[in-house]
PDB file of N, CA and C in Angstrom:
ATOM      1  N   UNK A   1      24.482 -18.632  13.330  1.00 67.00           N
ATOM      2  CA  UNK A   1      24.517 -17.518  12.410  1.00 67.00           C
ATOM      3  C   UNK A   1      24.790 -16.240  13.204  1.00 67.00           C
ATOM      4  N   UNK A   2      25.290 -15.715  12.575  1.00 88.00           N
ATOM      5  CA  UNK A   2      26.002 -14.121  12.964  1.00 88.00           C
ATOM      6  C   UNK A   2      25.142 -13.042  13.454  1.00 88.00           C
ATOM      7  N   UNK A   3      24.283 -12.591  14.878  1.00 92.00           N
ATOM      8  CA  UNK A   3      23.651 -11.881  14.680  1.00 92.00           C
ATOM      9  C   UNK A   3      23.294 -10.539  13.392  1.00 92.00           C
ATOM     10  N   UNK A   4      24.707 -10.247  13.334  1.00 93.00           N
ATOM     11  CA  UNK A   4      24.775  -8.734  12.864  1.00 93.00           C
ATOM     12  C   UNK A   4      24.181  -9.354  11.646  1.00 93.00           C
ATOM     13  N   UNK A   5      24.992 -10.467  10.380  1.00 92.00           N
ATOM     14  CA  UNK A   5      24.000 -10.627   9.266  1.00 92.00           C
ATOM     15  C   UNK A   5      22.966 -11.075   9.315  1.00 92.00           C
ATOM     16  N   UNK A   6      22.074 -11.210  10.332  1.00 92.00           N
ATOM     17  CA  UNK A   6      20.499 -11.245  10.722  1.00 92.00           C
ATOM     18  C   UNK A   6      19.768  -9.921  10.262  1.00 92.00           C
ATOM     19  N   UNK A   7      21.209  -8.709  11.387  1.00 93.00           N
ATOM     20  CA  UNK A   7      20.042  -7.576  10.956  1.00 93.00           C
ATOM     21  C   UNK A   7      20.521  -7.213   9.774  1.00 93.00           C
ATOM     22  N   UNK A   8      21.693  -7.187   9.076  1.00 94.00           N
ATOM     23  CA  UNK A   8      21.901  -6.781   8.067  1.00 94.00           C
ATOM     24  C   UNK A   8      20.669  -7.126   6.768  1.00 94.00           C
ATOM     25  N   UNK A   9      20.493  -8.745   6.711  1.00 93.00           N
ATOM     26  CA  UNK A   9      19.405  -8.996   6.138  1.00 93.00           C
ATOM     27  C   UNK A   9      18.095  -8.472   5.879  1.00 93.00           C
ATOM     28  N   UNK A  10      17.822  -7.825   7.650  1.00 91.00           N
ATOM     29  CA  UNK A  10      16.288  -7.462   8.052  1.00 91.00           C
ATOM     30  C   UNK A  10      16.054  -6.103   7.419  1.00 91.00           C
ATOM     31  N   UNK A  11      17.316  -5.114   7.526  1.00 92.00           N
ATOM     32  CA  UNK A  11      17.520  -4.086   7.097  1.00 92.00           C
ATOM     33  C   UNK A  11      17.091  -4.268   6.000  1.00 92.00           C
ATOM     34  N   UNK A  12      17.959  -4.860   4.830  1.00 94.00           N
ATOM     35  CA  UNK A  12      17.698  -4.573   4.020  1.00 94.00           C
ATOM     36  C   UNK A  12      16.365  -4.889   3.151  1.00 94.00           C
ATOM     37  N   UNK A  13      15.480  -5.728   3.692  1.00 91.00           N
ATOM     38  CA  UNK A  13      14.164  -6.639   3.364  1.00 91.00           C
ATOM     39  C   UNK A  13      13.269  -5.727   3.573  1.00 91.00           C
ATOM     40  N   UNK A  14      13.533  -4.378   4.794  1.00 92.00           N
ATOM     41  CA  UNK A  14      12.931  -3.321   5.219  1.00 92.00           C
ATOM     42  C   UNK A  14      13.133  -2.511   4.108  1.00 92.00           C
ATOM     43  N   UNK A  15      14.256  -2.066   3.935  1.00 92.00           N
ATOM     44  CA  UNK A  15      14.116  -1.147   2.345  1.00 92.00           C
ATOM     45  C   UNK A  15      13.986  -1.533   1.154  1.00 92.00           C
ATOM     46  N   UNK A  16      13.938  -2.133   1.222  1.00 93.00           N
ATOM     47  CA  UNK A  16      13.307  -3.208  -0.343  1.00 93.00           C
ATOM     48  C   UNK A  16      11.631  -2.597  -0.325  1.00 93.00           C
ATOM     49  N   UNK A  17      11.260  -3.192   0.844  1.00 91.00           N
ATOM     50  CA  UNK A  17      10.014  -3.604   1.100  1.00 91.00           C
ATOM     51  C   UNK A  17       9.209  -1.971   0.411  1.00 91.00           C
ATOM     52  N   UNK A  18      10.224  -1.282   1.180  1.00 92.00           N
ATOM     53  CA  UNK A  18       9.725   0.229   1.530  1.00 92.00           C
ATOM     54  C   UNK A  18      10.069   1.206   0.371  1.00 92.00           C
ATOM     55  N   UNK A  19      10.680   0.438  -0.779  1.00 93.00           N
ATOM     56  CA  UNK A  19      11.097   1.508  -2.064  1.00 93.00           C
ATOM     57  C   UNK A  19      10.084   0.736  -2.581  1.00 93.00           C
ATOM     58  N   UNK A  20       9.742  -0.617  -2.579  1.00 92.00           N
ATOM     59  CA  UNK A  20       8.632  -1.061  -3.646  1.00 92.00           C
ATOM     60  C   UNK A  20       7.270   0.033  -3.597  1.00 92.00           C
ATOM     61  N   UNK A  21       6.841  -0.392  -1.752  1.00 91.00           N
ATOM     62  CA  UNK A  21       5.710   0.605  -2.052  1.00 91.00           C
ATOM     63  C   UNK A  21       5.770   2.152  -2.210  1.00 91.00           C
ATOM     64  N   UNK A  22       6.730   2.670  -2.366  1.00 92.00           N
ATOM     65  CA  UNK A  22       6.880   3.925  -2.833  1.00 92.00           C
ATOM     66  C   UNK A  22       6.415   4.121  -4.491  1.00 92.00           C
ATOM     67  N   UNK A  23       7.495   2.882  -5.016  1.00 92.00           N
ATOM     68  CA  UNK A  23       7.383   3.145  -6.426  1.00 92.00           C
ATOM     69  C   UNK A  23       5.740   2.989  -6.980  1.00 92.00           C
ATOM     70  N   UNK A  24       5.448   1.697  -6.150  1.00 91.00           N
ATOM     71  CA  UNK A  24       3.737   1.510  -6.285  1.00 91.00           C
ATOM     72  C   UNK A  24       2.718   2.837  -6.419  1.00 91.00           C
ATOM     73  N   UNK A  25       3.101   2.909  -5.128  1.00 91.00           N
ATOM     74  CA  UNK A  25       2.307   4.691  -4.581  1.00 91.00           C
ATOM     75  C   UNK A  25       1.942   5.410  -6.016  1.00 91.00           C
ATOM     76  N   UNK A  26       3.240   5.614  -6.314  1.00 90.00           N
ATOM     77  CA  UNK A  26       3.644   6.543  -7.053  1.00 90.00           C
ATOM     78  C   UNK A  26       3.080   6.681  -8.461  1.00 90.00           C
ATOM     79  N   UNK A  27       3.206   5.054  -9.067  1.00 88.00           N
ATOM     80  CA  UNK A  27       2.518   4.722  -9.837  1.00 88.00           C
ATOM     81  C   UNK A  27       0.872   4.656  -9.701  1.00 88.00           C
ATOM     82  N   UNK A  28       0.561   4.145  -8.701  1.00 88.00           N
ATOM     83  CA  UNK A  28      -0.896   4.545  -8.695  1.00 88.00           C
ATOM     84  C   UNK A  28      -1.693   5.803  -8.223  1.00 88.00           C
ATOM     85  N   UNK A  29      -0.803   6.989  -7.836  1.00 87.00           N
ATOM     86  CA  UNK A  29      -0.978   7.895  -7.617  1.00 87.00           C
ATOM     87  C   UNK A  29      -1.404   8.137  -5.842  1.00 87.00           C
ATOM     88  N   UNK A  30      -1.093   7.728  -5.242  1.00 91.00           N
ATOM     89  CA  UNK A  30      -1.329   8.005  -3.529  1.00 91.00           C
ATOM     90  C   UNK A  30       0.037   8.431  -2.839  1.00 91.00           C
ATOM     91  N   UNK A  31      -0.155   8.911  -1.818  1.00 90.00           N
ATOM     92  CA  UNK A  31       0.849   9.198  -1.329  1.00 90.00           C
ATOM     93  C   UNK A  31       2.044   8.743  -1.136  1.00 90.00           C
ATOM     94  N   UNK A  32       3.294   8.497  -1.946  1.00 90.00           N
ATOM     95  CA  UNK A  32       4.653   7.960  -1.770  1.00 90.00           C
ATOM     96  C   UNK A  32       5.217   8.181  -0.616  1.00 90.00           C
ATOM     97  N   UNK A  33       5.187   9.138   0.023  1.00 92.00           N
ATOM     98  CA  UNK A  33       5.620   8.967   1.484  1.00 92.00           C
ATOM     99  C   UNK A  33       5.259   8.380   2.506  1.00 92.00           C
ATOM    100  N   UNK A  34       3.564   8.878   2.652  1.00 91.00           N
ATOM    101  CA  UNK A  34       2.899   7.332   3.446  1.00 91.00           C
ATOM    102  C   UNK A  34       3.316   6.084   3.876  1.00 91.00           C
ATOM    103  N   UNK A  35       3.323   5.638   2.156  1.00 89.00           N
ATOM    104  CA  UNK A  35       3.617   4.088   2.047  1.00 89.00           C
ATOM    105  C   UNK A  35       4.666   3.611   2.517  1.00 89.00           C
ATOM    106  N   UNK A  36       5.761   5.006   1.719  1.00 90.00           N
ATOM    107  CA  UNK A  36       6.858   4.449   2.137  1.00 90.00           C
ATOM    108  C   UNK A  36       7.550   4.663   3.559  1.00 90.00           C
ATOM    109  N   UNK A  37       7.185   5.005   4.396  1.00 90.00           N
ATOM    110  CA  UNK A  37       7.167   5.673   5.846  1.00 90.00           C
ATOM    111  C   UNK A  37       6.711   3.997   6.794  1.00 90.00           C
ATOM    112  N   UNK A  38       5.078   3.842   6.421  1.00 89.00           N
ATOM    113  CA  UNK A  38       4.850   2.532   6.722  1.00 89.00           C
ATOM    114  C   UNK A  38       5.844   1.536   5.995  1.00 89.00           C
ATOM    115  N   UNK A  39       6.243   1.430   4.762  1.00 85.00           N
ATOM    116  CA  UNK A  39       7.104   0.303   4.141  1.00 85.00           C
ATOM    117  C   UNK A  39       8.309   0.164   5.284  1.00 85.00           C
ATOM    118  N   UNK A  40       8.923   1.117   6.239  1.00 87.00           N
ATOM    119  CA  UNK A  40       9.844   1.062   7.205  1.00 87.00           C
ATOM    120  C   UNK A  40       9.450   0.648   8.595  1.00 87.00           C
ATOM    121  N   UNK A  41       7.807   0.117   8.680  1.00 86.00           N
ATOM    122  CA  UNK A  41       7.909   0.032   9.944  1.00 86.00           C
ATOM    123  C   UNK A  41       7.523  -1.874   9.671  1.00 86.00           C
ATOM    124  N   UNK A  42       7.826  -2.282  10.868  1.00 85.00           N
ATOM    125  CA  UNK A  42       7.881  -4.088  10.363  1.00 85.00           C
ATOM    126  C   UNK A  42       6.368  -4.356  10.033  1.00 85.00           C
ATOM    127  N   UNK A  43       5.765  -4.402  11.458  1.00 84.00           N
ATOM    128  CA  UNK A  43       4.454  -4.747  11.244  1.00 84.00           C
ATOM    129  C   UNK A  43       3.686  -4.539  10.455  1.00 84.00           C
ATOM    130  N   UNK A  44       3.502  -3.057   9.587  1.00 85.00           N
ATOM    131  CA  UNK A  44       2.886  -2.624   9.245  1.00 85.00           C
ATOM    132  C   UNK A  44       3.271  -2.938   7.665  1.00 85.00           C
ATOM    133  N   UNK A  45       4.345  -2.881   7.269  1.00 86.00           N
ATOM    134  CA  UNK A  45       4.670  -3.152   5.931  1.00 86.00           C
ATOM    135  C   UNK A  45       4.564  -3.907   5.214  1.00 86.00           C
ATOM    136  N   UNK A  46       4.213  -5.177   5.463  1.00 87.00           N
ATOM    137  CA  UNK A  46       2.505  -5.988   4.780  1.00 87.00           C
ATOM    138  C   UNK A  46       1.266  -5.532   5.040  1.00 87.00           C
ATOM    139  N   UNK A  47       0.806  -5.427   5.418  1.00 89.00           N
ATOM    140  CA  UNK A  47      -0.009  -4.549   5.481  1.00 89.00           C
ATOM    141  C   UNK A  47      -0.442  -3.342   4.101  1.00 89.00           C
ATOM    142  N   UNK A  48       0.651  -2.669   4.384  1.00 88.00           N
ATOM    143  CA  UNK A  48       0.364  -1.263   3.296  1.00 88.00           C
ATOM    144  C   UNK A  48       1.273  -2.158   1.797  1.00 88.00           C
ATOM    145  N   UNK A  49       1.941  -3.014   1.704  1.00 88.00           N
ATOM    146  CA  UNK A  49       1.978  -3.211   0.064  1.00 88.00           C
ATOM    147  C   UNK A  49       0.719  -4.261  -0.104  1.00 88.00           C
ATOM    148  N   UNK A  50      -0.130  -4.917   0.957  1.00 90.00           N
ATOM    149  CA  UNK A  50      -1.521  -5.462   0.561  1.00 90.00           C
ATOM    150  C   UNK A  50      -2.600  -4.569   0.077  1.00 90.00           C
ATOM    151  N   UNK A  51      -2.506  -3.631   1.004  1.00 89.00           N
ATOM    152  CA  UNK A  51      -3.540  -2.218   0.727  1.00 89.00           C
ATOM    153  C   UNK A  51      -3.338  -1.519  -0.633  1.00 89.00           C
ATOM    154  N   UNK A  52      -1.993  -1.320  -1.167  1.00 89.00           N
ATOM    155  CA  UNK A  52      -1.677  -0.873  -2.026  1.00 89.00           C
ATOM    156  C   UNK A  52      -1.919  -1.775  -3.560  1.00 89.00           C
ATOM    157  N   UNK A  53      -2.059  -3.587  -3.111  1.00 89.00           N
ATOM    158  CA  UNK A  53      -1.729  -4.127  -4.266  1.00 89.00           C
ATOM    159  C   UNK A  53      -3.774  -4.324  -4.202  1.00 89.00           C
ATOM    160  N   UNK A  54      -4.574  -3.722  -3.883  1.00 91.00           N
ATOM    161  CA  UNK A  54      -5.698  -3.947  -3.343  1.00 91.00           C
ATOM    162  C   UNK A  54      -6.585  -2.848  -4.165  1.00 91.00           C
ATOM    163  N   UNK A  55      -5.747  -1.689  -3.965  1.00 88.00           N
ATOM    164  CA  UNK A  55      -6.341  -0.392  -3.850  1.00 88.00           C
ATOM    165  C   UNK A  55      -6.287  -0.587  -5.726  1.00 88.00           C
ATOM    166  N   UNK A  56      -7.209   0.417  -6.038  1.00 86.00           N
ATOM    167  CA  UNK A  56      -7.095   1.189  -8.022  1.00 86.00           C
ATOM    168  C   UNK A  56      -6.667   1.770  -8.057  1.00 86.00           C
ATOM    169  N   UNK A  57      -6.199   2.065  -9.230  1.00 83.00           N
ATOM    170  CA  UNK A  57      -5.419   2.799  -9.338  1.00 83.00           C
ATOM    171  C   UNK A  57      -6.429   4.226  -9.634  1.00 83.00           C
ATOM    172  N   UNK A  58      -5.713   5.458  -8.981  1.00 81.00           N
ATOM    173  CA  UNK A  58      -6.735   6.832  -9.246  1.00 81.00           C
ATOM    174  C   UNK A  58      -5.910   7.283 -10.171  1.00 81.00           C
ATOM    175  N   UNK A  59      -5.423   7.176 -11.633  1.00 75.00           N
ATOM    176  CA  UNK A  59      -5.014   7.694 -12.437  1.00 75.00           C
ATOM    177  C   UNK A  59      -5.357   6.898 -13.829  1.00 75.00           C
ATOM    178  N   UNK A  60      -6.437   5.991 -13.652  1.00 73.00           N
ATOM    179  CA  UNK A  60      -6.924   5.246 -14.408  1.00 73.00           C
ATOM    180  C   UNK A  60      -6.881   6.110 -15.874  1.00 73.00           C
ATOM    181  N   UNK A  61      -7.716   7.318 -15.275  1.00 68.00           N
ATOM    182  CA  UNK A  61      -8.208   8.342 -17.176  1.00 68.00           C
ATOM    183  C   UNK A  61      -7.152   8.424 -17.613  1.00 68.00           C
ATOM    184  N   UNK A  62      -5.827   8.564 -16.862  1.00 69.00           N
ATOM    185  CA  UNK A  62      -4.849   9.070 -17.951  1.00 69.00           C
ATOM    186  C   UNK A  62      -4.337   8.150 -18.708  1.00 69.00           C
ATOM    187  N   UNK A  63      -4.426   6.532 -18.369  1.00 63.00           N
ATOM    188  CA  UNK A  63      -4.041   5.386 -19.063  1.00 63.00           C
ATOM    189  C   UNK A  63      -4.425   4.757 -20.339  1.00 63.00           C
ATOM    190  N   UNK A  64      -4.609   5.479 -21.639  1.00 67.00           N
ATOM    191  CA  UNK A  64      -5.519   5.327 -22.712  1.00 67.00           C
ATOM    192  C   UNK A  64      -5.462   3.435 -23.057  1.00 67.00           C
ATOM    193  N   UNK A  65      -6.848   3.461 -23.003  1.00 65.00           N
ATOM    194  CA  UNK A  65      -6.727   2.039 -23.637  1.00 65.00           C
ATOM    195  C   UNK A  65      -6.347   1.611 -25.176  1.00 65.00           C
ATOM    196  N   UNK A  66      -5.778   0.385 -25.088  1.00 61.00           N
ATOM    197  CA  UNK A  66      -5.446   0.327 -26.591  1.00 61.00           C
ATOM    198  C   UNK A  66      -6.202  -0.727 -27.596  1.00 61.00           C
ATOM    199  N   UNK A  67      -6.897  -0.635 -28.378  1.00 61.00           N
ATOM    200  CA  UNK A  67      -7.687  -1.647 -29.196  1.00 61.00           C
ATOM    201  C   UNK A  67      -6.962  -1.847 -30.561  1.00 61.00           C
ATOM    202  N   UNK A  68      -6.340  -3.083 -31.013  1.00 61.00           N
ATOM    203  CA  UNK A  68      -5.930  -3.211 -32.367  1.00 61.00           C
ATOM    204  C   UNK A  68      -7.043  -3.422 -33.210  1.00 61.00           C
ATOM    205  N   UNK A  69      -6.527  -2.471 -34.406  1.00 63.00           N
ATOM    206  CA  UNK A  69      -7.812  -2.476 -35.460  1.00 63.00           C
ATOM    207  C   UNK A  69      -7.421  -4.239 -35.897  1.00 63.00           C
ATOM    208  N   UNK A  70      -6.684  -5.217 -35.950  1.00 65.00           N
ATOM    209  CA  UNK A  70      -7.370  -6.701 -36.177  1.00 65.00           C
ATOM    210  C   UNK A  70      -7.607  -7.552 -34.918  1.00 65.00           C
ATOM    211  N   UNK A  71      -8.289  -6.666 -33.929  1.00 62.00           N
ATOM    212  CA  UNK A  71      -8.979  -7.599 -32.677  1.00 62.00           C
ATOM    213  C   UNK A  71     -10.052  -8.155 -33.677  1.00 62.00           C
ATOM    214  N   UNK A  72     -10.395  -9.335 -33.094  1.00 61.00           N
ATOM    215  CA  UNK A  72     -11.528  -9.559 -33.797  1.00 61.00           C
ATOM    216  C   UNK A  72     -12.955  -9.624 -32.668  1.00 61.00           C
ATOM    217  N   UNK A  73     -14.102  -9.220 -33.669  1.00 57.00           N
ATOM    218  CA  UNK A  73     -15.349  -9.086 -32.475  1.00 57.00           C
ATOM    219  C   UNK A  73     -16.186  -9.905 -32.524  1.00 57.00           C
ATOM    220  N   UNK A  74     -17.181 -10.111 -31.348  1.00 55.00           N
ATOM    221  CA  UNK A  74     -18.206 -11.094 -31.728  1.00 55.00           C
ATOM    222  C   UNK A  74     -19.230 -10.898 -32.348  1.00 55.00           C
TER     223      UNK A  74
END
């Protein structure tokens, strides 16, 4: 196999890796740059989308819960 499409691959598995936990971040409200800073470095970028898929979300209040009036109760 072709070195170069080795790294081409690696590259791109690196920015994948590293827009997911951005978008994550983002959505759960922590720092998007952080993550995505670590999402670019190898080692570390499991790591921070574990931490991230780990962590709560701190924007919980703004997420209104939804109850249908035919839930049924016990």
């Amino acid at each position: 196999m072709d070195i170069w499409f080795s790294l081409v691959l690696f590259t791109t598995s690196q920015l994948i890796l590293s827009w997911y936990s951005y978008q994550l971040a983002t959505e759960k409200g922590y720092s998007p740059r952080l993550f995505a800073l670590t999402g670019l470095l190898p080692v570390f970028n499991l790591f921070a989308l574990m931490l991230l898929l780990l962590l709560p979300d701190r924007r919980l209040a703004e997420h209104p819960l939804y109850f249908s009036k035919f839930r049924q109760r016990p």
